[in-house]
Short mmCIF file of C-alpha atoms and ligand atoms in Angstrom, two decimals:
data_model
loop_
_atom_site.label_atom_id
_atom_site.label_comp_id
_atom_site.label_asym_id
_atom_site.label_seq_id
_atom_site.Cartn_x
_atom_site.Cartn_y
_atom_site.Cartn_z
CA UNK E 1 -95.35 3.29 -15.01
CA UNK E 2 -91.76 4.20 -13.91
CA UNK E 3 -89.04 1.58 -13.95
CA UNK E 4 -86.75 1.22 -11.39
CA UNK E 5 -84.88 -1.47 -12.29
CA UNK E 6 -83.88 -3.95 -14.90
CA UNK E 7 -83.63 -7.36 -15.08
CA UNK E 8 -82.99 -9.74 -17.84
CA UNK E 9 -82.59 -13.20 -19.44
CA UNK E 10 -79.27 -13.54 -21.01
CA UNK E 11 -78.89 -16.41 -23.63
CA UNK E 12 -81.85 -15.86 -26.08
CA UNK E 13 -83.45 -12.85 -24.69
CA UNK E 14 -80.20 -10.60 -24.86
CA UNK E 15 -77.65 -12.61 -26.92
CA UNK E 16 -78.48 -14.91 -29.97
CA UNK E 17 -78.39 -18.69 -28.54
CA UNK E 18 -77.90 -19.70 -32.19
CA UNK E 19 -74.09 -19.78 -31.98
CA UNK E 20 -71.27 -21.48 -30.35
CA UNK E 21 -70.48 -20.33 -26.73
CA UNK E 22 -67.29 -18.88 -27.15
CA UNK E 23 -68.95 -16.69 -29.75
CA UNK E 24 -71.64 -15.98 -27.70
CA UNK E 25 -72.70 -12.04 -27.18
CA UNK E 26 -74.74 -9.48 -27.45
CA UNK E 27 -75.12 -7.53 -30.41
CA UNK E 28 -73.68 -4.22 -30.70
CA UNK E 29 -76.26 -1.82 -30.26
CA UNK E 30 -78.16 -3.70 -27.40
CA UNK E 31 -75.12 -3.98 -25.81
CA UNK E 32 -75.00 0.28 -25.95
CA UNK E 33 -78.11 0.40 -24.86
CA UNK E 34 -77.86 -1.65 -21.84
CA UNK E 35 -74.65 0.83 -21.03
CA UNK E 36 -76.77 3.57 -21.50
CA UNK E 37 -79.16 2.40 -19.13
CA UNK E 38 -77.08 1.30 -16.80
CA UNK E 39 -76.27 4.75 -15.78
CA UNK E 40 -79.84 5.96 -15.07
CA UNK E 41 -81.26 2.49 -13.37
CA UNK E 42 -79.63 -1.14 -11.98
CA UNK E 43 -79.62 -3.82 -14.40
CA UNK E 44 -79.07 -7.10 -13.55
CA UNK E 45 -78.71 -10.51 -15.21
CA UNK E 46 -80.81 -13.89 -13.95
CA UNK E 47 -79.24 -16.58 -16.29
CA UNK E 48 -77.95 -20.40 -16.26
CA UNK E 49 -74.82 -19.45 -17.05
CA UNK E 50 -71.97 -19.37 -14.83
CA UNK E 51 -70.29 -15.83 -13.40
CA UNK E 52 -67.00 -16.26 -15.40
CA UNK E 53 -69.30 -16.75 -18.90
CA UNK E 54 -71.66 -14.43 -18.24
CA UNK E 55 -69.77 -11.38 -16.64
CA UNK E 56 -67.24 -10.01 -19.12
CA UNK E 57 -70.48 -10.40 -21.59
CA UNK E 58 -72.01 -8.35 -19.68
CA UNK E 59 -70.21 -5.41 -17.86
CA UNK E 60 -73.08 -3.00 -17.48
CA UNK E 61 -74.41 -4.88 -14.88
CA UNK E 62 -74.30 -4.06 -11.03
CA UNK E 63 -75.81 -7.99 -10.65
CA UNK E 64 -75.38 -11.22 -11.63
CA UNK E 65 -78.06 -13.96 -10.85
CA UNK E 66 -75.79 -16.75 -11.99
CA UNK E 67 -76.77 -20.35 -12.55
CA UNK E 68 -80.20 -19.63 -12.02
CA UNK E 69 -79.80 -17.63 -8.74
CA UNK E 70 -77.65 -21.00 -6.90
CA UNK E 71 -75.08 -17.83 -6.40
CA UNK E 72 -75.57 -14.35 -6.74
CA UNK E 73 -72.76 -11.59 -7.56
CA UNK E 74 -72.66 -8.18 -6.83
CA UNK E 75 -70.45 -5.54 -8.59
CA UNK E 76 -69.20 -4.59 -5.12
CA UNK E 77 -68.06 -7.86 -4.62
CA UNK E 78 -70.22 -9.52 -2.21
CA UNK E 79 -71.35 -13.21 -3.42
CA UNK E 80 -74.15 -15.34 -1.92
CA UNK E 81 -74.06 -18.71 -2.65
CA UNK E 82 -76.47 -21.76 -2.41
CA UNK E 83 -74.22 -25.09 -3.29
CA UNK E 84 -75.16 -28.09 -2.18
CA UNK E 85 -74.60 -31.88 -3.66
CA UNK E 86 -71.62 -31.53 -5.19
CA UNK E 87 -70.78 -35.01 -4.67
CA UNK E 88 -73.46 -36.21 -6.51
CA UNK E 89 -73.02 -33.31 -9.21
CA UNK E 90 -69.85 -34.90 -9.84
CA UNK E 91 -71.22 -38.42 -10.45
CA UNK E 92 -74.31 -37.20 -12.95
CA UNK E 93 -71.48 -35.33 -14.92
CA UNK E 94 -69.38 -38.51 -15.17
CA UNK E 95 -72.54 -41.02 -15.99
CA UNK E 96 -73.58 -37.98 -18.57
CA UNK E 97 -70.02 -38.37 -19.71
CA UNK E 98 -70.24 -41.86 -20.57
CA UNK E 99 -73.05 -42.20 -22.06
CA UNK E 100 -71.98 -39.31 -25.07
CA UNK E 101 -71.37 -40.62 -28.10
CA UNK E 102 -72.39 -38.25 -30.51
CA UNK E 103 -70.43 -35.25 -29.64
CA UNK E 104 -72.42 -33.25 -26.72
CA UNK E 105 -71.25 -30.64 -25.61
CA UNK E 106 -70.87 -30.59 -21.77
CA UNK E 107 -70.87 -26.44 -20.50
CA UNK E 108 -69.76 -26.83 -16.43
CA UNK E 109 -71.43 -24.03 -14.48
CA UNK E 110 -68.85 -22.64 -11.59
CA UNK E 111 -69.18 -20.42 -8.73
CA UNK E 112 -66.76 -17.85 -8.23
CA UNK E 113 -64.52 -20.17 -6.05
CA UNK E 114 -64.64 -22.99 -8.65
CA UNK E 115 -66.76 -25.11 -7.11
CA UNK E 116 -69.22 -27.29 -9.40
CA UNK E 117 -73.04 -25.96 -9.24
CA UNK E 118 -73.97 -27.68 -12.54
CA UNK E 119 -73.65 -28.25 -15.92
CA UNK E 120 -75.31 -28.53 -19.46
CA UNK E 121 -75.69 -31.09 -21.72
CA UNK E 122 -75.51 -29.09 -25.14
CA UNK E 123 -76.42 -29.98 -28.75
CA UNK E 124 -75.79 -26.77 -30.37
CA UNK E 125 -72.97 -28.62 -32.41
CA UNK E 126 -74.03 -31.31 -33.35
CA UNK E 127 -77.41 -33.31 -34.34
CA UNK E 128 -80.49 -33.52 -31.74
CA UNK E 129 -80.10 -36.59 -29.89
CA UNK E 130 -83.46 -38.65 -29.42
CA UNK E 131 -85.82 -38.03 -27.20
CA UNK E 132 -85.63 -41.37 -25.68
CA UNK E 133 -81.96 -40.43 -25.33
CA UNK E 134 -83.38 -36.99 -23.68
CA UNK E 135 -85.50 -38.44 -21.76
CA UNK E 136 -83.75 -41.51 -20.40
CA UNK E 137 -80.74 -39.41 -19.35
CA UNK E 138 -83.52 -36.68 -17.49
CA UNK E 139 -84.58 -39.67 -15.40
CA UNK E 140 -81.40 -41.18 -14.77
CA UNK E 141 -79.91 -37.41 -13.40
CA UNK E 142 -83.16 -36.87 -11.58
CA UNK E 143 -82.64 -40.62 -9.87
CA UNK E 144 -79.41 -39.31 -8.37
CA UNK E 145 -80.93 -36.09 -6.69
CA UNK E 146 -80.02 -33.74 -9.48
CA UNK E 147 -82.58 -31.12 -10.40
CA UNK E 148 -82.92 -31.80 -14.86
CA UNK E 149 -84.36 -28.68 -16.52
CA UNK E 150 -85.12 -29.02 -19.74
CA UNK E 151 -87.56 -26.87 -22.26
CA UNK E 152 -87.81 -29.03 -25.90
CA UNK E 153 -87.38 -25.82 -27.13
CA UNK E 154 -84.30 -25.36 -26.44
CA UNK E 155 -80.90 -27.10 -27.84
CA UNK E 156 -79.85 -28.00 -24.25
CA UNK E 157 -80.69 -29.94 -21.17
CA UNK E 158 -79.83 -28.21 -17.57
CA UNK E 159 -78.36 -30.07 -14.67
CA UNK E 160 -78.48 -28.30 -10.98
CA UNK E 161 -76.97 -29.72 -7.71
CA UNK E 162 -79.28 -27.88 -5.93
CA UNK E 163 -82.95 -26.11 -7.15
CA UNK E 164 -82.57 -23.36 -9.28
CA UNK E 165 -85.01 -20.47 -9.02
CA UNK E 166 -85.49 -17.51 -11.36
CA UNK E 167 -88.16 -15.94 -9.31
CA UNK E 168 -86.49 -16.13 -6.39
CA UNK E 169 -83.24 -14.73 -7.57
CA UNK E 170 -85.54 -11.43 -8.86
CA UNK E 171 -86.49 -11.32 -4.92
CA UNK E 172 -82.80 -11.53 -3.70
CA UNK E 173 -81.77 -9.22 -6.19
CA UNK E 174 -84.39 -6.38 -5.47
CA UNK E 175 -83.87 -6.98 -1.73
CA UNK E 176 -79.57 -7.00 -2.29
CA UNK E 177 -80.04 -3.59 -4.93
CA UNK E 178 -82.59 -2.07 -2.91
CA UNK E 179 -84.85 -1.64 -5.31
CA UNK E 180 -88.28 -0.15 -4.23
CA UNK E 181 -90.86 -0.56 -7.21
CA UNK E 182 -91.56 -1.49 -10.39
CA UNK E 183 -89.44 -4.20 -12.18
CA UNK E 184 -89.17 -5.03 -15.54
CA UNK E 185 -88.04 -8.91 -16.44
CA UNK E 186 -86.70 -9.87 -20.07
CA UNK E 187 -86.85 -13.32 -20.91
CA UNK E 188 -87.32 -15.52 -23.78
CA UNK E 189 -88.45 -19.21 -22.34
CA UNK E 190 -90.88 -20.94 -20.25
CA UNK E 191 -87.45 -21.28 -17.83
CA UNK E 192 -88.15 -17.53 -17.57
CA UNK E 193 -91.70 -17.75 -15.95
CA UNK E 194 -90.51 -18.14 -11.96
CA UNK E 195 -89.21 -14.46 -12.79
CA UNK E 196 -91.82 -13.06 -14.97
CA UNK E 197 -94.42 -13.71 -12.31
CA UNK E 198 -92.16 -11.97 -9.53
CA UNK E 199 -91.68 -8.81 -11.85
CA UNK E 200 -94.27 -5.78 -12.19
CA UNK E 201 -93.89 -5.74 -16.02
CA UNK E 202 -92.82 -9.12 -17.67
CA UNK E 203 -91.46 -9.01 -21.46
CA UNK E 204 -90.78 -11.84 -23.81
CA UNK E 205 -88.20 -11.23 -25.82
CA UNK E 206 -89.32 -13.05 -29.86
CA UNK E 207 -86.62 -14.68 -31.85
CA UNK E 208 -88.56 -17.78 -33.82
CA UNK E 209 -89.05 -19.97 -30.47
CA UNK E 210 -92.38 -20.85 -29.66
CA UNK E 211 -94.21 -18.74 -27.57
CA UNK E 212 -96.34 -21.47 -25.99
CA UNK E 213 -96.35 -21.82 -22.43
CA UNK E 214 -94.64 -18.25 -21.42
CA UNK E 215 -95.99 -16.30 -18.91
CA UNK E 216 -94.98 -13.10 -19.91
CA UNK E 217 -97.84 -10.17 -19.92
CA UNK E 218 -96.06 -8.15 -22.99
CA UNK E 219 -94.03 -9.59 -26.03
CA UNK E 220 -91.45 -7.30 -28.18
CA UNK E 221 -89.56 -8.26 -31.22
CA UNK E 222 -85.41 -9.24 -30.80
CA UNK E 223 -85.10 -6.27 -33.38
CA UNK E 224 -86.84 -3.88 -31.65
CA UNK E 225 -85.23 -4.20 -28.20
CA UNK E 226 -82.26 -1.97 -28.87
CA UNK E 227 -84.42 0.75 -29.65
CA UNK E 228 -86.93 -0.27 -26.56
CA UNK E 229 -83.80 0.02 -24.19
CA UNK E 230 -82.34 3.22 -25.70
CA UNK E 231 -85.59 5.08 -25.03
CA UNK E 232 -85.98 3.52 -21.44
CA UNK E 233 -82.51 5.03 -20.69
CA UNK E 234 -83.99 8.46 -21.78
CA UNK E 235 -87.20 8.15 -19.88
CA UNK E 236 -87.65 4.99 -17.43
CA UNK E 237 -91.82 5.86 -17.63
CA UNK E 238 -93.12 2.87 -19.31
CA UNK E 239 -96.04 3.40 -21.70
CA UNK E 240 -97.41 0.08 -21.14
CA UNK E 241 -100.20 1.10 -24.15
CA UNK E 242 -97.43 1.00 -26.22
CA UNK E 243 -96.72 -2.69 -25.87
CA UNK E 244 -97.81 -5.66 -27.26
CA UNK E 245 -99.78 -7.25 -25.07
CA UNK E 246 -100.10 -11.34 -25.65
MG1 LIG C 1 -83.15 -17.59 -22.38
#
């Protein structure tokens, strides 16, 4: 199957999620890879991080699906963005605010003209809070119109001002790249399924999460991804045999 373009996950699937997010990147020899091949086929990113985070991370890319597709970048410099409720944004970040006493983390997701699209609630740094904590703050957000993501999995809750959509920023992106056929997703998280169902080949990327719940056809090991993108950059025909199916 021949591979005309790449899309991927960022945090977990590319870059550790383990560490602090100023430290945050990918290793070295992914990071070649993805250079590599960059130069044969589009890569793009679909992540819940914001343009400024995620772009000087990730300069290989002719895309950007940032904040899960609420605005899309282009290297050429067009953006397309879908902000809405900022208002209200605003007031979930300041009731979030509040209510921290044990040293969250709060991540604010920008568009390129600074304007709030959401923001994360992160415990990276600090102990788990509850889950009535969890929870109770999820329905409070969700009571003021906000759209709450949030995968136990994962050492972080989501907040959007408007829906967020992996799957359809694959759709925008293929349409904006003009990509005719076959599309391979990376991802690491159930957050990741929207996507992996709009791809033709849909990879899980293995670090120690659980696996339960993603909708991925194929799963690959973190340590064997390098590798896995160095020899798609010297032939984009995918053995599919050759992967582990799940
Ligand atoms: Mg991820």
């Amino acid at each position: 199957m021949k591979i005309r373009a790449l899309l991927s996950d960022y945090d977990g699937t590319l870059a550790p999620e383990d560490v602090s997010l100023e430290s945050s990147g990918l290793p070295k020899d992914v990071g070649d890879s993805l250079l590599r091949l960059s130069t044969s086929l589009p890569v793009a990113i679909v992540t819940s991080k914001d343009h400024d985070f995620i772009r000087p991370r990730t300069p290989f890319a002719r895309a950007w699906a940032c904040v899960s597709g609420l605005e899309i970048v282009l290297s050429d410099g067009r953006t397309f963005a879908a902000s809405k409720n900022r208002g209200r944004l605003l007031e979930g970040l300041n009731h979030a605010r509040r209510k921290n006493a044990s040293g969250l983390t709060f991540e604010l997701k920008r568009s390129t003209t600074k304007e709030l699209l959401a923001f994360s609630i992160d415990w990276r740094r600090t102990s788990t809070p509850t889950s009535a904590f969890i929870e109770a703050t999820s329905a409070e957000l969700t009571g003021m119109g906000l759209t709450v993501a949030y995968d136990p999995a994962q050492p972080y809750l989501d907040v959007f001002g408007a829906r967020p959509d992996k799957g359809r920023a694959v759709k925008e992106l293929k349409r904006l790249l003009s990509v005719s056929g076959n599309v391979l997703f990376l991802g690491d998280s159930v957050a990741d399924n929207p996507a992996f169902e709009e791809a033709d080949v849909a990879i899980c990327v293995a670090h120690g999460q659980s696996l339960d719940g993603i909708k991925s056809g194929f799963v690959m090991r973190q340590d064997e991804l390098a590798d896995f993108l160095r020899s798609l950059a010297d032939d984009p025909s995918l053995n599919l045999s050759a992967l582990k199916r799940r």
